[in-house]
mmCIF file of C-alpha atoms in Angstrom:
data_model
loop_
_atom_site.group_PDB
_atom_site.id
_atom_site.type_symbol
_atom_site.label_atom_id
_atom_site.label_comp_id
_atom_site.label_asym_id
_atom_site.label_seq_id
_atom_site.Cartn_x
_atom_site.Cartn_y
_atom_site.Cartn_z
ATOM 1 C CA UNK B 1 83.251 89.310 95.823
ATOM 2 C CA UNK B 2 80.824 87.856 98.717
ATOM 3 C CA UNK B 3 78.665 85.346 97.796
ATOM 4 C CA UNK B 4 75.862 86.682 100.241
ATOM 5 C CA UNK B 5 75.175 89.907 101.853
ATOM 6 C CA UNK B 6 76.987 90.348 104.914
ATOM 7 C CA UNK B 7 74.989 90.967 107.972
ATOM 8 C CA UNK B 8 74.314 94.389 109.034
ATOM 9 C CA UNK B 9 74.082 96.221 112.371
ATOM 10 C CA UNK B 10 72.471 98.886 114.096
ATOM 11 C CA UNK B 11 73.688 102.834 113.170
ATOM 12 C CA UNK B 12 76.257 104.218 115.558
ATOM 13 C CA UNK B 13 74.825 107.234 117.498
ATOM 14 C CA UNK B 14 77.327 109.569 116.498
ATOM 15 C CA UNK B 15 78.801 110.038 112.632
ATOM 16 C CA UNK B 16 80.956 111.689 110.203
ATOM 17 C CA UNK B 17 81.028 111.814 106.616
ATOM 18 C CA UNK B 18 84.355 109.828 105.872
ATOM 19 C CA UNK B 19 86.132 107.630 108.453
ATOM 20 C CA UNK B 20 90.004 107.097 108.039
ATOM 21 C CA UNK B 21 91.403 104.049 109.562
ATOM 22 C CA UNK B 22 95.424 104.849 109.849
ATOM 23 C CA UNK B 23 97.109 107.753 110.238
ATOM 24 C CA UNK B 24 100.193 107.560 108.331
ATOM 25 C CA UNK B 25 101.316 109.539 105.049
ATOM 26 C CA UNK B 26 98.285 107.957 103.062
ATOM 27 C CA UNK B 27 95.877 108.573 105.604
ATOM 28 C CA UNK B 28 96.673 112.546 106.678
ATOM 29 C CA UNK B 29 96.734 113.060 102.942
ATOM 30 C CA UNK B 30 93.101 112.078 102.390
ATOM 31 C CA UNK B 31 92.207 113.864 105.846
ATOM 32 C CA UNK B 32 93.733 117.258 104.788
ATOM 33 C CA UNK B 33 91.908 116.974 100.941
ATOM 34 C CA UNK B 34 88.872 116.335 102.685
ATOM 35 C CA UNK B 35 88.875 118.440 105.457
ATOM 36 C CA UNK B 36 89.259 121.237 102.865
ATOM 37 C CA UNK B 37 86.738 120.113 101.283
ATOM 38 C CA UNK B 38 84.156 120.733 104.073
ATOM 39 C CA UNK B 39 83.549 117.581 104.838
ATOM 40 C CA UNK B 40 84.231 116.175 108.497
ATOM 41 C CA UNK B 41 86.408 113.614 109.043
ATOM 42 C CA UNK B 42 87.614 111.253 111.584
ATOM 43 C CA UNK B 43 91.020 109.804 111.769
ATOM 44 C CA UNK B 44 91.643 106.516 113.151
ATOM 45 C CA UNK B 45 95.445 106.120 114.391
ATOM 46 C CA UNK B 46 96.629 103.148 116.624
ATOM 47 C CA UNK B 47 99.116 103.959 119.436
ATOM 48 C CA UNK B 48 101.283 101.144 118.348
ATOM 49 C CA UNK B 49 104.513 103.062 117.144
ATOM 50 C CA UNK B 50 105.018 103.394 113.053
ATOM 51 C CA UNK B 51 106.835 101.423 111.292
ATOM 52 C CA UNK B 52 108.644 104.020 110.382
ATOM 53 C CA UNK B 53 109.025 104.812 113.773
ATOM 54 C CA UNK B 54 113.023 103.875 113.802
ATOM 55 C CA UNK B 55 113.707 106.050 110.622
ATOM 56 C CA UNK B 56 116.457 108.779 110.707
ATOM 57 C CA UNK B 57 114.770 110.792 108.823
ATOM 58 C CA UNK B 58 111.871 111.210 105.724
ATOM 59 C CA UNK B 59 114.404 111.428 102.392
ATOM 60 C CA UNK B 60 113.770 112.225 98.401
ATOM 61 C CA UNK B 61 110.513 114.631 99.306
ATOM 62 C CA UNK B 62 111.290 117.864 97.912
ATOM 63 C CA UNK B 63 110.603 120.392 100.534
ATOM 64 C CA UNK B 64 110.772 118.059 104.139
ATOM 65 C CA UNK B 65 114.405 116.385 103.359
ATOM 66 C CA UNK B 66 115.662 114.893 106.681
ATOM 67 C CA UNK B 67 111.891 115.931 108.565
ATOM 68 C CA UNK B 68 111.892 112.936 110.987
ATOM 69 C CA UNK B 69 109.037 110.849 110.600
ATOM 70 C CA UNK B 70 107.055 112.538 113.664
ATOM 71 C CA UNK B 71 108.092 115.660 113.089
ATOM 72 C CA UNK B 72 106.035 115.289 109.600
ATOM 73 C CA UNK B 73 102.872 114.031 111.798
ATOM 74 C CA UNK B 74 102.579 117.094 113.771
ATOM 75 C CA UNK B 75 103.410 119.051 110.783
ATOM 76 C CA UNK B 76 100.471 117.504 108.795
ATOM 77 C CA UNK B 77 98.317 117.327 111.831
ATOM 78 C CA UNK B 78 99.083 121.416 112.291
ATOM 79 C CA UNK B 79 97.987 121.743 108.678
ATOM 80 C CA UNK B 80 94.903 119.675 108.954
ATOM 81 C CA UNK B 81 93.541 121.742 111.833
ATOM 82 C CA UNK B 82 94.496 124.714 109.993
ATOM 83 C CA UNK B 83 91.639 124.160 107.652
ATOM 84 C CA UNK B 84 88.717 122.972 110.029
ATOM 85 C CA UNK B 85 90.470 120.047 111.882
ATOM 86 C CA UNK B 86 89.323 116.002 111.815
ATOM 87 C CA UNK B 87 89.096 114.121 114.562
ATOM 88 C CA UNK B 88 91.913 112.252 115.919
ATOM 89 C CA UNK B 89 90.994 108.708 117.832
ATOM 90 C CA UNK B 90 94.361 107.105 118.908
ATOM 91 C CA UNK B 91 92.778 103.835 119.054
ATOM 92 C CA UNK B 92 93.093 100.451 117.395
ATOM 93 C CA UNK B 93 89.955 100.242 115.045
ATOM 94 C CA UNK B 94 88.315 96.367 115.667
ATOM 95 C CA UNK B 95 86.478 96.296 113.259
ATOM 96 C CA UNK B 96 84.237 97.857 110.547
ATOM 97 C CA UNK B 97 80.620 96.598 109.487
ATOM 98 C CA UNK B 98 77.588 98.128 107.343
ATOM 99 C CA UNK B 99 74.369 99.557 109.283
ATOM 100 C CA UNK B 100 70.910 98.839 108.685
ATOM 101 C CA UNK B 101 70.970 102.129 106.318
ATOM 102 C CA UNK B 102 74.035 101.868 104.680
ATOM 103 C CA UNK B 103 76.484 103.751 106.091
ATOM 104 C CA UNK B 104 79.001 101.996 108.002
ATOM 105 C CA UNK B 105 79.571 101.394 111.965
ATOM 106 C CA UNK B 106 83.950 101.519 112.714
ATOM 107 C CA UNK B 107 84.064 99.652 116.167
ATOM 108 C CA UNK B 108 87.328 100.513 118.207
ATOM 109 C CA UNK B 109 89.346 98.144 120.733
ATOM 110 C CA UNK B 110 87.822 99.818 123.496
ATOM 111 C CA UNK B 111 83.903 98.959 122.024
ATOM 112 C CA UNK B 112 83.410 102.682 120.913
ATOM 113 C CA UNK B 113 81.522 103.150 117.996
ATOM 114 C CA UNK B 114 81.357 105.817 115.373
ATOM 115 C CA UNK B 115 78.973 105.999 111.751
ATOM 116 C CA UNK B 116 80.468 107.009 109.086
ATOM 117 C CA UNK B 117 79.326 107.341 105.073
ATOM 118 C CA UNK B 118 82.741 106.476 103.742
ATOM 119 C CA UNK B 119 85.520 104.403 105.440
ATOM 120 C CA UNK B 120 89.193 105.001 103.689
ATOM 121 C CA UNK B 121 91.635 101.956 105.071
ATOM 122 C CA UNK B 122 95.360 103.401 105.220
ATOM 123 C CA UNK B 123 96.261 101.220 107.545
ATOM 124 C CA UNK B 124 99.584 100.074 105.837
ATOM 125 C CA UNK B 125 101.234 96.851 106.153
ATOM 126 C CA UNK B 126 103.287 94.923 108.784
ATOM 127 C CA UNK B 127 107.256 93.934 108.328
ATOM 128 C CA UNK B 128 107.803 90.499 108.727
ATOM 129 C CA UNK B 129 111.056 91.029 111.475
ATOM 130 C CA UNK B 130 113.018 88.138 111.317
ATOM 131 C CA UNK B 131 114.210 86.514 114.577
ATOM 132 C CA UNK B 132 117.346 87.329 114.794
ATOM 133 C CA UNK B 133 119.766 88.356 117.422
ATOM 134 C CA UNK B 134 120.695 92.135 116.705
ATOM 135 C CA UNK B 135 118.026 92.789 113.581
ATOM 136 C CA UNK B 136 115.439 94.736 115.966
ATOM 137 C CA UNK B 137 117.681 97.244 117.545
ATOM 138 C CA UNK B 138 119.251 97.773 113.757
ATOM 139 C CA UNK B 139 116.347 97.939 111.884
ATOM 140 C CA UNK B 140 116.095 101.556 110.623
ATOM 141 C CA UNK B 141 119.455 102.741 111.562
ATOM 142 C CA UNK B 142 122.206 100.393 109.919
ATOM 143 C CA UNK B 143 119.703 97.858 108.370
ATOM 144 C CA UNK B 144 117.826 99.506 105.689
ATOM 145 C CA UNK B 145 115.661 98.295 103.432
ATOM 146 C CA UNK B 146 115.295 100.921 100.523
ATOM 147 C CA UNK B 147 118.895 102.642 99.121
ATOM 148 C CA UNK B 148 116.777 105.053 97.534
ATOM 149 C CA UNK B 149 115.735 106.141 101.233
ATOM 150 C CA UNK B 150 118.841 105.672 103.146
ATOM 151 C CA UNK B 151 121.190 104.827 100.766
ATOM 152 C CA UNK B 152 122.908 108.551 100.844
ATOM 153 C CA UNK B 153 123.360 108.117 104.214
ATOM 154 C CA UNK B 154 125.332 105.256 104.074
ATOM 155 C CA UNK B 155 127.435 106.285 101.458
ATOM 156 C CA UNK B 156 131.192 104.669 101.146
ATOM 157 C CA UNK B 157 130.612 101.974 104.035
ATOM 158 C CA UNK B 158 130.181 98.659 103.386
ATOM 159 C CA UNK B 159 127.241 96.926 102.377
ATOM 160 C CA UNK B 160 125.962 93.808 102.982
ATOM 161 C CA UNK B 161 123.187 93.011 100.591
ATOM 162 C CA UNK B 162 120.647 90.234 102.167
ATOM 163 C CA UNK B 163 119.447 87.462 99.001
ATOM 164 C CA UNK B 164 116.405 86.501 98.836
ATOM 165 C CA UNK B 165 114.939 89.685 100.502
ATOM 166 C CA UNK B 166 112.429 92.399 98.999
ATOM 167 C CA UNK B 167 114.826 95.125 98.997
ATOM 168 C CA UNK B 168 117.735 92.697 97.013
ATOM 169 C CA UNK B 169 114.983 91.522 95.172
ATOM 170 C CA UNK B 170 114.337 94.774 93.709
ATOM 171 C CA UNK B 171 118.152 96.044 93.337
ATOM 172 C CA UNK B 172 120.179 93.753 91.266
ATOM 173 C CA UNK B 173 123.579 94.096 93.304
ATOM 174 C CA UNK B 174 125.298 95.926 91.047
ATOM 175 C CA UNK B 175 122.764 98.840 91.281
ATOM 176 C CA UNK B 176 124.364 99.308 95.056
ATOM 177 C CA UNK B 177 127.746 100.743 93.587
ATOM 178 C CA UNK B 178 125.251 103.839 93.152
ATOM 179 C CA UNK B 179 126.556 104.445 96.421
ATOM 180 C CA UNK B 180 129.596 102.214 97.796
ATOM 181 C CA UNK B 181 131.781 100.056 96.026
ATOM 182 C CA UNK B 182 132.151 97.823 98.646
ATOM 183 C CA UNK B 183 129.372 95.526 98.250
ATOM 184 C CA UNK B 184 129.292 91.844 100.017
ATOM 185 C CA UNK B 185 126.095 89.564 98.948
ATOM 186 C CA UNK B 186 124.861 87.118 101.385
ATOM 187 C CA UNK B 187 123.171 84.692 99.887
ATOM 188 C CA UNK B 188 120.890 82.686 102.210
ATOM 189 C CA UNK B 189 120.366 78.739 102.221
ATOM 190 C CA UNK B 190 117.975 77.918 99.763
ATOM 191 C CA UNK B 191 119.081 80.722 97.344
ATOM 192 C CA UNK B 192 120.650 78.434 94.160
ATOM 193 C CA UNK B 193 122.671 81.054 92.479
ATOM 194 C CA UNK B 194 124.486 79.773 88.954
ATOM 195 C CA UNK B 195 127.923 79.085 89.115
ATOM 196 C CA UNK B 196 128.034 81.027 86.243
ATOM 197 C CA UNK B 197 126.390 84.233 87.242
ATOM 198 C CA UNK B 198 128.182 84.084 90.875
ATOM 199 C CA UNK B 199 131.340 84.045 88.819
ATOM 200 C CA UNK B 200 129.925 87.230 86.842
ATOM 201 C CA UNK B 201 129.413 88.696 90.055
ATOM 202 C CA UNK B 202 132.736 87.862 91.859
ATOM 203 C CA UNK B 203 134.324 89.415 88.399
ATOM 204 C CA UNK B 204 132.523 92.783 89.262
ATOM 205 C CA UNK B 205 134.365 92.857 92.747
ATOM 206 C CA UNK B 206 131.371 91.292 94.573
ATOM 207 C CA UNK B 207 132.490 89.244 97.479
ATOM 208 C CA UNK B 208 129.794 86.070 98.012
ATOM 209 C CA UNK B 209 128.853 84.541 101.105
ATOM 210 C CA UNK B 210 126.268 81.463 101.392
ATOM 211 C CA UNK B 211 124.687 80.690 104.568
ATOM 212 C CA UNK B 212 121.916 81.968 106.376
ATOM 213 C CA UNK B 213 122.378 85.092 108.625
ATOM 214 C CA UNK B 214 121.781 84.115 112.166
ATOM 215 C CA UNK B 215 122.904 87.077 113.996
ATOM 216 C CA UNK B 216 124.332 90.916 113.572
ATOM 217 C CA UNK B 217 126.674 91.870 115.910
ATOM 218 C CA UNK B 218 126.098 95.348 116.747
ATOM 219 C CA UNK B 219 127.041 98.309 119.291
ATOM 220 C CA UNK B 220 123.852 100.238 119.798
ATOM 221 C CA UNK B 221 122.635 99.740 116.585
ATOM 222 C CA UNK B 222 125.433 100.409 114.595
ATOM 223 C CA UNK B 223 126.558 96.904 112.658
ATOM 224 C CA UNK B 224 130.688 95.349 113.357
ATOM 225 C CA UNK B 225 129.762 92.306 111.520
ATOM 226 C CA UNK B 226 127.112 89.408 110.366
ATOM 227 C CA UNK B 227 127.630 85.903 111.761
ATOM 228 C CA UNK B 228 126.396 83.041 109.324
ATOM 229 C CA UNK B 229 125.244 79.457 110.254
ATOM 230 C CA UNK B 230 128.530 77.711 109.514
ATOM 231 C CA UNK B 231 130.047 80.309 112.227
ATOM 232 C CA UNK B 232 131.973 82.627 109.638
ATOM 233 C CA UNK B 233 131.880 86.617 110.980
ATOM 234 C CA UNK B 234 131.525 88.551 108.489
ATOM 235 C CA UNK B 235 132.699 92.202 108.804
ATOM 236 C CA UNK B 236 129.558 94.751 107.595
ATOM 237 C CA UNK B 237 128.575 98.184 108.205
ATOM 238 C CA UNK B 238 125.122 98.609 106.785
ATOM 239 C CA UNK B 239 122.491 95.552 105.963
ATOM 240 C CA UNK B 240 120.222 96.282 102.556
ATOM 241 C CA UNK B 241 117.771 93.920 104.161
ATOM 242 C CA UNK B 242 113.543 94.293 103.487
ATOM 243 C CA UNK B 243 111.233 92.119 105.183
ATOM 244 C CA UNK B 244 108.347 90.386 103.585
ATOM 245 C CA UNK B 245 105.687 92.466 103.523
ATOM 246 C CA UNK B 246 102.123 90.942 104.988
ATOM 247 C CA UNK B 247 98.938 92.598 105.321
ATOM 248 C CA UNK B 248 97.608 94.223 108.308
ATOM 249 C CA UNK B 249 95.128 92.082 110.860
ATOM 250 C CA UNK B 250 92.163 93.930 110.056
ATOM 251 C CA UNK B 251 92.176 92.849 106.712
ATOM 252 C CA UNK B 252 91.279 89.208 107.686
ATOM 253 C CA UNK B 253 88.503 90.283 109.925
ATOM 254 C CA UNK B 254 87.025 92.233 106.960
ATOM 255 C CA UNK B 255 87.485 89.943 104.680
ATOM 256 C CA UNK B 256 85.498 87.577 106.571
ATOM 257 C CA UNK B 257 82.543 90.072 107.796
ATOM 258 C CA UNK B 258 82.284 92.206 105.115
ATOM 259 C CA UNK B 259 83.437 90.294 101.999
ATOM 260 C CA UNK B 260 86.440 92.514 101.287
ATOM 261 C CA UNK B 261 87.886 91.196 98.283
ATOM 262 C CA UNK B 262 92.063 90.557 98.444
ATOM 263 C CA UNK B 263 94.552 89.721 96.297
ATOM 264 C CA UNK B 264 96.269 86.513 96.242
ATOM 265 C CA UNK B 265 99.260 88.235 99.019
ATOM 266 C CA UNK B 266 96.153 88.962 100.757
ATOM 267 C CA UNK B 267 95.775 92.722 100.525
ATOM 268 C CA UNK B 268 93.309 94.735 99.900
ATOM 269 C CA UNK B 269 92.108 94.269 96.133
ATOM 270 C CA UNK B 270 91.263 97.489 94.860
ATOM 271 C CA UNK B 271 89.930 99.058 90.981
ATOM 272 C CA UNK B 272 92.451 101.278 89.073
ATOM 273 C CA UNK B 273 90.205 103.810 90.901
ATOM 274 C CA UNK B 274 91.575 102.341 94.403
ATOM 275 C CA UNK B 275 87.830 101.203 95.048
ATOM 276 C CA UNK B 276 87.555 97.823 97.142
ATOM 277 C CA UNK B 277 84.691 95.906 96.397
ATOM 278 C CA UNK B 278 82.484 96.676 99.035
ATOM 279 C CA UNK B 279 80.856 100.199 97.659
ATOM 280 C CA UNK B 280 81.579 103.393 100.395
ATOM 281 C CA UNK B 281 85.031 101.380 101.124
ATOM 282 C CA UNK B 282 88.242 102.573 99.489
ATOM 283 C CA UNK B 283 91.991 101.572 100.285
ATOM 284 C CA UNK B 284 94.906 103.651 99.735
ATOM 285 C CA UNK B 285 98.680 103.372 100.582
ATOM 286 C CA UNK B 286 100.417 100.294 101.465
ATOM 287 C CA UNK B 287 97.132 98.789 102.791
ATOM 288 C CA UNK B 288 97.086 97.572 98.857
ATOM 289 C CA UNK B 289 100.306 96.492 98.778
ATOM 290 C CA UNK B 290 104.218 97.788 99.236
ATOM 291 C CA UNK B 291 104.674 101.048 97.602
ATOM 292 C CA UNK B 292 106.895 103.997 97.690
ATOM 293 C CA UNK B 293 105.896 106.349 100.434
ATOM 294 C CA UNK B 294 105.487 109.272 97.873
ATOM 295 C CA UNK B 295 102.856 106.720 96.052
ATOM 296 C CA UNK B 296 101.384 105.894 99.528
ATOM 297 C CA UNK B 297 100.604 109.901 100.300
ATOM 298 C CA UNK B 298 99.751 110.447 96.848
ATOM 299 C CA UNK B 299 97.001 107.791 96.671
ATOM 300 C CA UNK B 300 95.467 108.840 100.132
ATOM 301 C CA UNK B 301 94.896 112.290 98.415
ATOM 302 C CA UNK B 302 93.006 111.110 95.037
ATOM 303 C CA UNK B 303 90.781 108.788 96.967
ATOM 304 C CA UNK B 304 89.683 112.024 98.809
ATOM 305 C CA UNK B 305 89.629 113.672 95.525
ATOM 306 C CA UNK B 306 87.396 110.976 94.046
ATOM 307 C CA UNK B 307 84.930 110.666 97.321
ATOM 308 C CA UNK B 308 84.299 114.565 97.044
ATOM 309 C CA UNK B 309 83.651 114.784 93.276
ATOM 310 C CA UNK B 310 80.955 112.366 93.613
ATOM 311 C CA UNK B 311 79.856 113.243 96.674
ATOM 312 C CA UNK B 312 76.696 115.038 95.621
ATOM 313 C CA UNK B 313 75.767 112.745 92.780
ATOM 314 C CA UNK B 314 75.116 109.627 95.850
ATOM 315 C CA UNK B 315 71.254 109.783 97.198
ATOM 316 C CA UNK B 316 70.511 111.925 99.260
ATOM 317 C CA UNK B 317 73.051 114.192 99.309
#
């Protein structure tokens, strides 16, 4: 929490009751409960493409299996303005402050200002790409980061699971022969891995590399092989491979001007309630951390929830 009170600023002219910076699964959730809900609503969605942008398709969502990512946008958007409509700003938001009364002022990259009573941040995260030759124009096609998501999809080739990363992390490598049973582990330079378990491992049919990966050799996005830093090629078809996960830029700038709390990866700290610690400000999706997209949607929709049940009980309402 902020040692002092922030400083405040003057009241934008124009205002809505609940501002929603990002416009991704989280975001349109919270937009659609609210906008049912009567109250109006502006959305806040930078032009910068999604991360999800490269996906093949949204999978394990009973009802839009294989929608592609933008597809389920307009979908949502057609939905939203079904029941009243929000306001859609495709603008990076610069910043947001508290006014002289209150409410709070969302200041866009272009200087536009708009009030607003409540401010939801869905902004999401950021992947951390690594710079190597041939990850960018794989990412989301043959280098995936959740088998959950993708894994179906590439089903029977072979795998190449990335150690340390998020995603191999998460999935011991065993857990892959859910879906191929042949599984190489690349094990980058500083990962120490016991003799002892890499012989475990090897005994399962796992086939070990060490070295760092320093480039994926590729036609159009679609993986031949891995090269590692002592020069081996490695023959691959799909990469299990998640980037660290680091917090959007806006949550330094709040952080700083409005004494947004974070945790110690630097997102947005939040209560069990998804609360932040500046009261009217609430944070849902993966602006709070990595979650699965089902969570992200699901926790933009009971913030809404939670704003409009205590809507009237605030003063002056």
């Amino acid at each position: 929490p902020a040692t002092s009170e922030p400083p405040t600023v003057d009241p934008a002219e124009e205002r809505v009751d609940v501002a929603i910076v990002g416009g991704g699964p989280a975001g349109l959730q919270a937009a659609l409960v609210l906008v049912r809900a009567r109250k109006s609503v502006a959305v806040f969605d930078a032009p910068s493409p999604a991360r999800n942008a490269a996906s093949h398709g949204v999978h394990n969502f009973i009802g839009i299996e294989g929608m592609l990512p933008a597809d389920l946008a307009r979908t949502a958007w057609e939905q939203i303005d079904a029941v009243g409509g929000a306001a859609l700003h495709r603008v990076e938001v610069a910043n947001v402050e508290r006014d002289h009364e209150g409410d709070f002022v969302i200041t866009t990259a272009e200087g536009d200002r708009l009030g607003a009573h409540h401010v939801i941040l869905a902004f999401g995260h950021r992947d951390a790409i690594p710079e190597i030759p041939g990850f960018a124009e794989c990412w989301g096609d043959t280098v995936i980061s959740c088998p959950f998501c993708d894994g179906y999809e590439h089903r029977d080739r072979v795998w190449g699971l990335v150690v340390p990363s998020a995603g191999a992390k998460a999935t011991p490598p065993l857990f892959a022969y859910n879906w191929t049973d042949k599984v190489k582990v690349f094990l980058g330079g500083e990962v120490d891995l016991p003799e002892e378990m890499a012989t475990a491992l090897e005994a399962q049919g796992l086939e070990l590399h060490r070295g760092d990966i320093t480039a994926i050799n590729h036609d159009d996005g679609k993986i031949a092989s891995v090269t590692l830093a002592g020069g081996e090629t490695v023959p691959v078809e799909t990469l299990l491979w998640s980037p660290e996960s680091l917090p959007a830029p806006l949550v330094e700038r709040l952080a700083r001007g409005l004494g947004l709390a974070v945790d110690e990866e630097g997102f947005i700290a939040v209560s069990p309630l998804q609360q932040t610690n500046v009261e009217g400000i609430w944070a849902a999706g993966d602006a709070i951390g990595s979650t699965m997209a089902m969570d992200a949607a699901r926790s933009g929709g009971a913030v809404a929830v939670l704003i409009v049940q205590g809507w009237f009980e605030e003063p002056g309402h």
